[in-house]
PDB file of C-alpha atoms in Angstrom:
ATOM      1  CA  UNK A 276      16.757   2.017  -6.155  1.00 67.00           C
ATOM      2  CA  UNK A 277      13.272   3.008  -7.011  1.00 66.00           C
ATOM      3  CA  UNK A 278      12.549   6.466  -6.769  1.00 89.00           C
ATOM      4  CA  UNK A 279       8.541   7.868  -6.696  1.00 94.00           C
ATOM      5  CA  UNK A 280       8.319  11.151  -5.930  1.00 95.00           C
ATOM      6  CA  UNK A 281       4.619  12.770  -5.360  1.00 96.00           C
ATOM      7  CA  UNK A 282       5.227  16.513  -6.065  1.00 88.00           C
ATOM      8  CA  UNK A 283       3.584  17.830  -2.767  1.00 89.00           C
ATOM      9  CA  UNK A 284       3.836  16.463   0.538  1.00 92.00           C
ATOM     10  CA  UNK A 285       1.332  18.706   2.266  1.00 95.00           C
ATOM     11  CA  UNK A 286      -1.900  20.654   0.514  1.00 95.00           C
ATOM     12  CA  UNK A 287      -4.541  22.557   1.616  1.00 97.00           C
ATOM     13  CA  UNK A 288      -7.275  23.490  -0.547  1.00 97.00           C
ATOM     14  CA  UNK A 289     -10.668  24.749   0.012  1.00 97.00           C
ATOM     15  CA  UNK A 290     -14.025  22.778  -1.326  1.00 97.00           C
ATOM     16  CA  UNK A 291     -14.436  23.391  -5.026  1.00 97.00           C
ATOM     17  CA  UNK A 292     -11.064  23.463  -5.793  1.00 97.00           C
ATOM     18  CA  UNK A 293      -9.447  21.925  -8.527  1.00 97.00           C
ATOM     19  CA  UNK A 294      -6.322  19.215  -7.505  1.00 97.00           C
ATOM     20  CA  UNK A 295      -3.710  18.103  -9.048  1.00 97.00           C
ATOM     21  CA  UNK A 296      -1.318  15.344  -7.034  1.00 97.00           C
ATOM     22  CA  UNK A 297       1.117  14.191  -9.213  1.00 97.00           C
ATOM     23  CA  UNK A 298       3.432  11.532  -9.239  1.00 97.00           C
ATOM     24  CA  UNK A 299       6.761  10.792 -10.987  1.00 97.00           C
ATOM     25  CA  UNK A 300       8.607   7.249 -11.217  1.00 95.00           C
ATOM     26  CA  UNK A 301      12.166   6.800 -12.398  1.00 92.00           C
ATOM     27  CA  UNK A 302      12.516   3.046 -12.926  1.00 84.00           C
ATOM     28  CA  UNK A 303      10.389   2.859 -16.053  1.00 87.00           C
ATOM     29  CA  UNK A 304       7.648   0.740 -14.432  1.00 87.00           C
ATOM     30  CA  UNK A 305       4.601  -0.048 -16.888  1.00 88.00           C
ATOM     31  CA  UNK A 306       2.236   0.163 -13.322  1.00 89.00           C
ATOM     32  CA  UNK A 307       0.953   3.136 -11.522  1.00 93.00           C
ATOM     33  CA  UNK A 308      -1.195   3.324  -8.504  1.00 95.00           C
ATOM     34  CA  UNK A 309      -2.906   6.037  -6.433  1.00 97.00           C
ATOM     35  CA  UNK A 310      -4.168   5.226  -3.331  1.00 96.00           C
ATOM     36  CA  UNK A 311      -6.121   6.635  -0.158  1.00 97.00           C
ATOM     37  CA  UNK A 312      -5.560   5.860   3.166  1.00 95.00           C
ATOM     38  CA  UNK A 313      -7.269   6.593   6.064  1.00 93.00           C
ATOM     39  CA  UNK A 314      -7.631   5.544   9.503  1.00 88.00           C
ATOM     40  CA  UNK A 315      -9.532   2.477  10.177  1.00 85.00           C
ATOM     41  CA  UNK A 316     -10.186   1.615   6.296  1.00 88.00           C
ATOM     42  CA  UNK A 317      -6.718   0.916   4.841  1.00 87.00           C
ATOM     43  CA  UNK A 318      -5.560   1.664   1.519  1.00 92.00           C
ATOM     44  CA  UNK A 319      -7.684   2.034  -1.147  1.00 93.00           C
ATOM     45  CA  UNK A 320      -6.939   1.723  -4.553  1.00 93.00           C
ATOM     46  CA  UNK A 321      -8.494   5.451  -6.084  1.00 96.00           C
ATOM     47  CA  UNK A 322      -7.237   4.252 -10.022  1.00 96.00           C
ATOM     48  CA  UNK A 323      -4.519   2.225 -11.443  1.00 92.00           C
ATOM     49  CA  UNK A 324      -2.583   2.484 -15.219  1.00 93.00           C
ATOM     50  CA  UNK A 325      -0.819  -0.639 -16.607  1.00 88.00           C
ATOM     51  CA  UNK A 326       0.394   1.662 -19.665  1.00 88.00           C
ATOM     52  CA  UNK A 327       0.552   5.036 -20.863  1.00 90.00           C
ATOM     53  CA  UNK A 328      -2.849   6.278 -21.619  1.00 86.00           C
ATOM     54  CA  UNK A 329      -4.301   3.433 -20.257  1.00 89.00           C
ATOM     55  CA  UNK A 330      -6.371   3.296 -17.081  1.00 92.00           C
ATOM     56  CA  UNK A 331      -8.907   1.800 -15.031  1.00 92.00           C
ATOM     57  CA  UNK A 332     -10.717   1.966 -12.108  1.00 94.00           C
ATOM     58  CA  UNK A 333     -10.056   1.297  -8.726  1.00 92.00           C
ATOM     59  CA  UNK A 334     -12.425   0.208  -5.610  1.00 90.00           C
ATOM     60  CA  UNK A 335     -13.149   4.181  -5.189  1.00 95.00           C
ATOM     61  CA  UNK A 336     -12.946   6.175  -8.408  1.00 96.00           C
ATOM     62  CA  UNK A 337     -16.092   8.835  -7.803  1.00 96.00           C
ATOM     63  CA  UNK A 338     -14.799  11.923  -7.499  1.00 96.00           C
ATOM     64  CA  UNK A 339     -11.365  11.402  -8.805  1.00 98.00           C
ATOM     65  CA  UNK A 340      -9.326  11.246 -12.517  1.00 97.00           C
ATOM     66  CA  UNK A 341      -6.401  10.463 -13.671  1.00 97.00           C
ATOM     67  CA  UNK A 342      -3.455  11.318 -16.251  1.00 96.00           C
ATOM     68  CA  UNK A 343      -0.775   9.404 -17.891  1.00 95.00           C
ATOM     69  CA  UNK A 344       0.173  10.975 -20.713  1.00 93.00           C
ATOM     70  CA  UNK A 345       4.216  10.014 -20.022  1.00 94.00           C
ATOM     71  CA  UNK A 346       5.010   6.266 -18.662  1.00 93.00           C
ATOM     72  CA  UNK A 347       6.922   8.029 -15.950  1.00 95.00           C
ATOM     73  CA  UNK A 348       4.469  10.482 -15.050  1.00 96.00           C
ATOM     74  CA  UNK A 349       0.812   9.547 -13.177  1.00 97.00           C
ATOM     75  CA  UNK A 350      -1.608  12.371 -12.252  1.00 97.00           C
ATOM     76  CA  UNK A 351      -4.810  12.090 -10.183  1.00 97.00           C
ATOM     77  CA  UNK A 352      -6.761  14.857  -9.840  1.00 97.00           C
ATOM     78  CA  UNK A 353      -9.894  16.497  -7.989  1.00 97.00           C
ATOM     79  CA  UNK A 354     -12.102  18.266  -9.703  1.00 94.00           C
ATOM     80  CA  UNK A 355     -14.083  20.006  -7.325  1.00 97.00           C
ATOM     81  CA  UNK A 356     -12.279  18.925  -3.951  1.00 97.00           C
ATOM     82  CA  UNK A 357     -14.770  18.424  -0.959  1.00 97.00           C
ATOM     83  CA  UNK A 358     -14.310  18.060   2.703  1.00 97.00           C
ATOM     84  CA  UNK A 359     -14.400  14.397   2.673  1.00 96.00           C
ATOM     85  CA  UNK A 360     -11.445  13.635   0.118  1.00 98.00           C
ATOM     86  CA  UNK A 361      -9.153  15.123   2.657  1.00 97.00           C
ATOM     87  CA  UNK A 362      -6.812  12.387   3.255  1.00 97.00           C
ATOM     88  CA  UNK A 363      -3.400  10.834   2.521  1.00 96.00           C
ATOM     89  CA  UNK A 364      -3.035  10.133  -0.697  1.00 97.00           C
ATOM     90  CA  UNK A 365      -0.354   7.738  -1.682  1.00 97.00           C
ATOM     91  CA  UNK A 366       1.409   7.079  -5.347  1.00 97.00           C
ATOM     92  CA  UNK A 367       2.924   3.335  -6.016  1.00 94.00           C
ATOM     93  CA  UNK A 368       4.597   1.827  -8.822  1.00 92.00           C
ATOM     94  CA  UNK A 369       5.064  -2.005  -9.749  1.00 85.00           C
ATOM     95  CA  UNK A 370       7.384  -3.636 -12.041  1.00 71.00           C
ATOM     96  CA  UNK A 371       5.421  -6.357 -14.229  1.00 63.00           C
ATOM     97  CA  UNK A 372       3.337  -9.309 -13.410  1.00 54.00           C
ATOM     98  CA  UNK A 373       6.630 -11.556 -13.588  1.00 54.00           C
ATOM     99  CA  UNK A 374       8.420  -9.926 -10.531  1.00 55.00           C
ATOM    100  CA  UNK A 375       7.856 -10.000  -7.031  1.00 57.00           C
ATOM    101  CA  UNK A 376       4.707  -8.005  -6.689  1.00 72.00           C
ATOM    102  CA  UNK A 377       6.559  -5.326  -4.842  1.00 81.00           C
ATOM    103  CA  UNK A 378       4.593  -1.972  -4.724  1.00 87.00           C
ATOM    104  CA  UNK A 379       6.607   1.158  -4.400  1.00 90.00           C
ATOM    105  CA  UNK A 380       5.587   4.297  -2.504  1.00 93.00           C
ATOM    106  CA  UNK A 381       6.185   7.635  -2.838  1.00 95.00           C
ATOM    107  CA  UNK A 382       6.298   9.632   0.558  1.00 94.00           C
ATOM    108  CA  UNK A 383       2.580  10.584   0.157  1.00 95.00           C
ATOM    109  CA  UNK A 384       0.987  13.964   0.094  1.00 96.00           C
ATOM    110  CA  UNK A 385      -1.255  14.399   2.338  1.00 96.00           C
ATOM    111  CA  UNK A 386      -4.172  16.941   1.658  1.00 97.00           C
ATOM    112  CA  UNK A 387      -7.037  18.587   4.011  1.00 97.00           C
ATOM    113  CA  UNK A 388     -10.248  19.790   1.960  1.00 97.00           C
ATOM    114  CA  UNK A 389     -11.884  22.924   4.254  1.00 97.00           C
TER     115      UNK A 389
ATOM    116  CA  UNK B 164     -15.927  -9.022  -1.748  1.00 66.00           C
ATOM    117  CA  UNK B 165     -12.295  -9.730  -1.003  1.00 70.00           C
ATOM    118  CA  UNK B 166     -11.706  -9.155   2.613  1.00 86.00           C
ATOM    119  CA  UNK B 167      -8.026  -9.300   4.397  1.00 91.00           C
ATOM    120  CA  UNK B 168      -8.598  -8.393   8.348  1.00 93.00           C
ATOM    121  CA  UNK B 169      -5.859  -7.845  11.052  1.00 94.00           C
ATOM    122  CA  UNK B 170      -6.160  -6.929  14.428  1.00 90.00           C
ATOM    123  CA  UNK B 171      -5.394  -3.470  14.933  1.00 87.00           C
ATOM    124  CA  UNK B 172      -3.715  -3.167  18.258  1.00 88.00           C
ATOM    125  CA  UNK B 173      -1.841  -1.858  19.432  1.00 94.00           C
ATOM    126  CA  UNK B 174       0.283  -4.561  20.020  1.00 95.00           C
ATOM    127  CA  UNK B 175       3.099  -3.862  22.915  1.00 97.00           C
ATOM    128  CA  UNK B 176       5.693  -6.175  23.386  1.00 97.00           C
ATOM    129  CA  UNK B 177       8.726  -5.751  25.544  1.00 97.00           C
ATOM    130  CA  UNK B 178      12.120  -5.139  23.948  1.00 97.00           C
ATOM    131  CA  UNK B 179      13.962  -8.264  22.707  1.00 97.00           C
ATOM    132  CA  UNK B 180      10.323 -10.693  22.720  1.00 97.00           C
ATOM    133  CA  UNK B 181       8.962 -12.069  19.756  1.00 97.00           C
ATOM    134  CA  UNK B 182       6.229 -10.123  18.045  1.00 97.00           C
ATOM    135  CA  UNK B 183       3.460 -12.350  16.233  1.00 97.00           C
ATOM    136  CA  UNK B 184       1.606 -10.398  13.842  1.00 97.00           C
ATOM    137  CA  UNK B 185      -1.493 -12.155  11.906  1.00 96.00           C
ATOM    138  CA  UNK B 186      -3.499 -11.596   8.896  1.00 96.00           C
ATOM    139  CA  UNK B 187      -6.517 -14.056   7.560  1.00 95.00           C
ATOM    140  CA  UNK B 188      -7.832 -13.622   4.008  1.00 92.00           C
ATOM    141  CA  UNK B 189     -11.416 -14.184   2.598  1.00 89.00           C
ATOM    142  CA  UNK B 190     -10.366 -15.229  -1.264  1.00 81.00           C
ATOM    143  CA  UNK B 191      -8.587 -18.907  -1.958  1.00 80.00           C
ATOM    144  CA  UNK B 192      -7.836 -17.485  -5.176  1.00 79.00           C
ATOM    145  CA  UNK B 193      -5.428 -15.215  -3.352  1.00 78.00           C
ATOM    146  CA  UNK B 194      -1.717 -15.961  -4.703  1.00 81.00           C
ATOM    147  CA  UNK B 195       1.210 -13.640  -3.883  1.00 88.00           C
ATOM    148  CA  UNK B 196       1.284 -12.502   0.506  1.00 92.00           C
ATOM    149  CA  UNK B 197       3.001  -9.591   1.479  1.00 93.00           C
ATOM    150  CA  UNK B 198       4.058  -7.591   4.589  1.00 96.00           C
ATOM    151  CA  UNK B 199       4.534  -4.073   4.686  1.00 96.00           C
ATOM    152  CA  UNK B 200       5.995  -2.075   7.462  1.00 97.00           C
ATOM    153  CA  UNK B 201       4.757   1.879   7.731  1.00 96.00           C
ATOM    154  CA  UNK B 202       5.932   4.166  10.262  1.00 95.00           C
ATOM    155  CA  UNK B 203       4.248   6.999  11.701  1.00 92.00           C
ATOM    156  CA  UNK B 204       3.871  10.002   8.843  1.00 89.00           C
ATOM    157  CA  UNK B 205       5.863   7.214   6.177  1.00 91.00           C
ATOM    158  CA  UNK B 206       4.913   5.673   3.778  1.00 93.00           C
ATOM    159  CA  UNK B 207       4.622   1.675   3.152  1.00 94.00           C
ATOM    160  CA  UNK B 208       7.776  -0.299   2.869  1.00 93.00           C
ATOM    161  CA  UNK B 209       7.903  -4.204   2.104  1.00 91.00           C
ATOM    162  CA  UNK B 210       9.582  -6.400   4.563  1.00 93.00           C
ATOM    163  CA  UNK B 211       8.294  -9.456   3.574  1.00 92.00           C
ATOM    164  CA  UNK B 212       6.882 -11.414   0.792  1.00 91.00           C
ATOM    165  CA  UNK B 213       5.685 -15.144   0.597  1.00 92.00           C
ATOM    166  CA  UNK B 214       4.010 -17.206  -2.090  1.00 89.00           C
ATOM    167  CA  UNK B 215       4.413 -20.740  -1.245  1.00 91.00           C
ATOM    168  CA  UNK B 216       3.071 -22.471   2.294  1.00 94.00           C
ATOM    169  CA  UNK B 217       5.628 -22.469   5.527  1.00 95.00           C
ATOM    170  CA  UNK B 218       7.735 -20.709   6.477  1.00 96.00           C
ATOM    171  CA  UNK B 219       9.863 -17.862   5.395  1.00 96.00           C
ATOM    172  CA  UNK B 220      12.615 -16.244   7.091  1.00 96.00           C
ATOM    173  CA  UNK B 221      14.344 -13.103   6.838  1.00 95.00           C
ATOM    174  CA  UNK B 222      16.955 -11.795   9.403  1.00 96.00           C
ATOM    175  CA  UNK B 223      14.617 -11.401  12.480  1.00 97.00           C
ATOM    176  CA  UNK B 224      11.466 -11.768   9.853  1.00 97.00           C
ATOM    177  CA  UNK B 225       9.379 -14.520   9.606  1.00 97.00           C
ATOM    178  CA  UNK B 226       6.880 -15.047   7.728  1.00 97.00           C
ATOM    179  CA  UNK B 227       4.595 -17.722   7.876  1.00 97.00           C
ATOM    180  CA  UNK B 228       1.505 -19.138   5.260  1.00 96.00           C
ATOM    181  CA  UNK B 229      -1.112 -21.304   5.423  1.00 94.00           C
ATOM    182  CA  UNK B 230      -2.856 -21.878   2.442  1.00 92.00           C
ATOM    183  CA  UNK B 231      -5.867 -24.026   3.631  1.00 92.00           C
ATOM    184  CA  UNK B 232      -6.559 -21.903   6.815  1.00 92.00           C
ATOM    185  CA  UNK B 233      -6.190 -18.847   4.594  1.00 92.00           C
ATOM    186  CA  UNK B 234      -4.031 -17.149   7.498  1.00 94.00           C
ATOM    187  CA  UNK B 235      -0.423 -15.412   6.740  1.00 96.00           C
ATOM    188  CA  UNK B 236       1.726 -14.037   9.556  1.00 97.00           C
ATOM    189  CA  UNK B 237       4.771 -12.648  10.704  1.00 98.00           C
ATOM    190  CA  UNK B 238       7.249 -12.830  13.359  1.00 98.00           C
ATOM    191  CA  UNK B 239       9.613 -10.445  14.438  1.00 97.00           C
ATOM    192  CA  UNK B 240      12.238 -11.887  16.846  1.00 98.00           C
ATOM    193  CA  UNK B 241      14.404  -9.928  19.647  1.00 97.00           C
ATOM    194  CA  UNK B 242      11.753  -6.710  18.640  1.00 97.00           C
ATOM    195  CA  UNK B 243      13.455  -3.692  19.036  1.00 97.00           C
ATOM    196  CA  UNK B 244      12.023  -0.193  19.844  1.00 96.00           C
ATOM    197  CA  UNK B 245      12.864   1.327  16.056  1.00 96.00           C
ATOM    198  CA  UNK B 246      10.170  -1.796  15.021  1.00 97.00           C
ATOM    199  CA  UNK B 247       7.449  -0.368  16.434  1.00 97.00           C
ATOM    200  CA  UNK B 248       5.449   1.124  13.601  1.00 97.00           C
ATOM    201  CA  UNK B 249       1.904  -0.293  11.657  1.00 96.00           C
ATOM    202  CA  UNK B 250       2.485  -3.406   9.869  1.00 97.00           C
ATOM    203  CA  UNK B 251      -0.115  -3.604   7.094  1.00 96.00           C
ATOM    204  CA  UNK B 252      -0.927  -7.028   5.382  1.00 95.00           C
ATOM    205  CA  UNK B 253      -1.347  -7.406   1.458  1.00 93.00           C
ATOM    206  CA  UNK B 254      -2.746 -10.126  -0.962  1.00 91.00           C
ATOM    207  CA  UNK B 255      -2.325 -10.432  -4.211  1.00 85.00           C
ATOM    208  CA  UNK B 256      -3.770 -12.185  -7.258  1.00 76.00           C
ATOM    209  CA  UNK B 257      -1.685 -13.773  -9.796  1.00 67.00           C
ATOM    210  CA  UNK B 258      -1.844 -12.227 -13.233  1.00 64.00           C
ATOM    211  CA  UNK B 259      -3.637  -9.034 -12.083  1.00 68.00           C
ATOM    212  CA  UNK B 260      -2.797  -5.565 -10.588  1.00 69.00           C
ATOM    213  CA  UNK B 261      -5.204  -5.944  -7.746  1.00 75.00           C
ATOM    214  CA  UNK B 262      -4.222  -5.921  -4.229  1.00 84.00           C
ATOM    215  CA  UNK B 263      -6.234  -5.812  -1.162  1.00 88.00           C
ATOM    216  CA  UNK B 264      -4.882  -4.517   2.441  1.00 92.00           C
ATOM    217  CA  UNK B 265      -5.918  -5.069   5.569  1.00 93.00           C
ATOM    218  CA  UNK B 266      -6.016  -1.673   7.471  1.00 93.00           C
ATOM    219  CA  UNK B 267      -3.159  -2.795   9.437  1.00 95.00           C
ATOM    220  CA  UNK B 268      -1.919  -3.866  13.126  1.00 96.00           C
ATOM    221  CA  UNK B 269      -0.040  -1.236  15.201  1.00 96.00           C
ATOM    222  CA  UNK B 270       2.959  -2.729  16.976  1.00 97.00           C
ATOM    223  CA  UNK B 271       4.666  -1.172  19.885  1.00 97.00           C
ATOM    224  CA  UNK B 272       7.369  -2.111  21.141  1.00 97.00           C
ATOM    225  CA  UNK B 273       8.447  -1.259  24.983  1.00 95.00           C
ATOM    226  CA  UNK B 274      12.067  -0.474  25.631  1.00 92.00           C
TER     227      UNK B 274
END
């Protein structure tokens, strides 16, 4: 099975703050995805990474980064948190273009900005 | 912009009926349908996926597409309580990473 594991499952960090949320697959996917989702808007895609060191953005990238510096490995981080990136954020992986289309989660970390 | 809109609910349903989730899509490009189920605090898990028009079925799942009406839905027959949970449609577009949710239908399911 696949395994994603997002490091924290609950953060709370005051506005400034520097985040890190990361995000580890074991099933040597070339796709990474971080998500948001919050109530009444869905998931949105934050940034995606088809390979390592490769990114692009998403539908809501202000505000946020990312990492891969390891194909398992896929960190998005905050610079300077604020009050209205507090959310559930939510790590997927996917396979290639040729299978499925299945996205894997992790169990999300959820973080509150005060 | 690529729009996929559900009904949010909640939608009850007494234990053992069938449940008819529905999902319409703005984009004919749109290739590859999917159905996730997420309970409360979870995250997303697929139960479904269809690519083709018809029908689909899967245990108690079906899912059902229609290309021209740009519409995608799902049944869940004899619903039990442990299905109630959000059930969050997904498009897909062939040869790219991009998929687009719809912010999902809440289904609850009486016992």
């Amino acid at each position: 099975d696949v395994k994603v594991t997002q490091s924290s499952r609950y953060l709370v960090k005051r506005t400034g703050e520097k985040v890190f949320l990361e995000c580890v697959q074991d099933m040597d996917h070339e796709n990474m995805f971080w998500y948001r989702q919050d109530p009444g808007l869905g998931l949105r895609l934050i940034y995606f990474s088809y390979d390592v060191k490769m990114k692009e953005k998403g539908d809501i990238p202000e505000g946020y980064s990312v990492s891969r510096e390891k194909k398992e490995r896929f960190s998005l981080i905050l610079e300077s948190a604020s009050t209205n990136q507090t959310s559930m954020y939510l790590c997927a992986t996917w396979g290639n273009l040729a299978n499925t289309g299945e996205l894997f989660f992790g169990e999300g970390s959820r973080l509150t900005v005060l | 912009q690529k729009e996929v809109e559900q009904n949010s609910g909640p939608l009850s349903v007494p234990e053992g009926a069938i449940a008819s989730l529905n999902c319409t899509y703005s984009d004919r490009g749109s290739q590859s349908f999917f159905w996730y189920r997420q309970y409360s605090g979870k995250s997303p898990e697929l139960i479904m996926s269809i690519y083709s028009n018809g029908d689909k079925e899967d245990g108690r799942f079906t899912a059902q597409l229609n290309k021209a009406s740009q519409y995608v839905s799902l049944l869940i027959r004899d619903s039990q309580p442990s299905d109630s949970a959000t059930y969050l449609c997904a498009v897909a577009f062939s040869g790219t990473y991009k998929y687009i949710f719809g912010t999902g239908t809440r289904l609850k399911v009486l016992a």
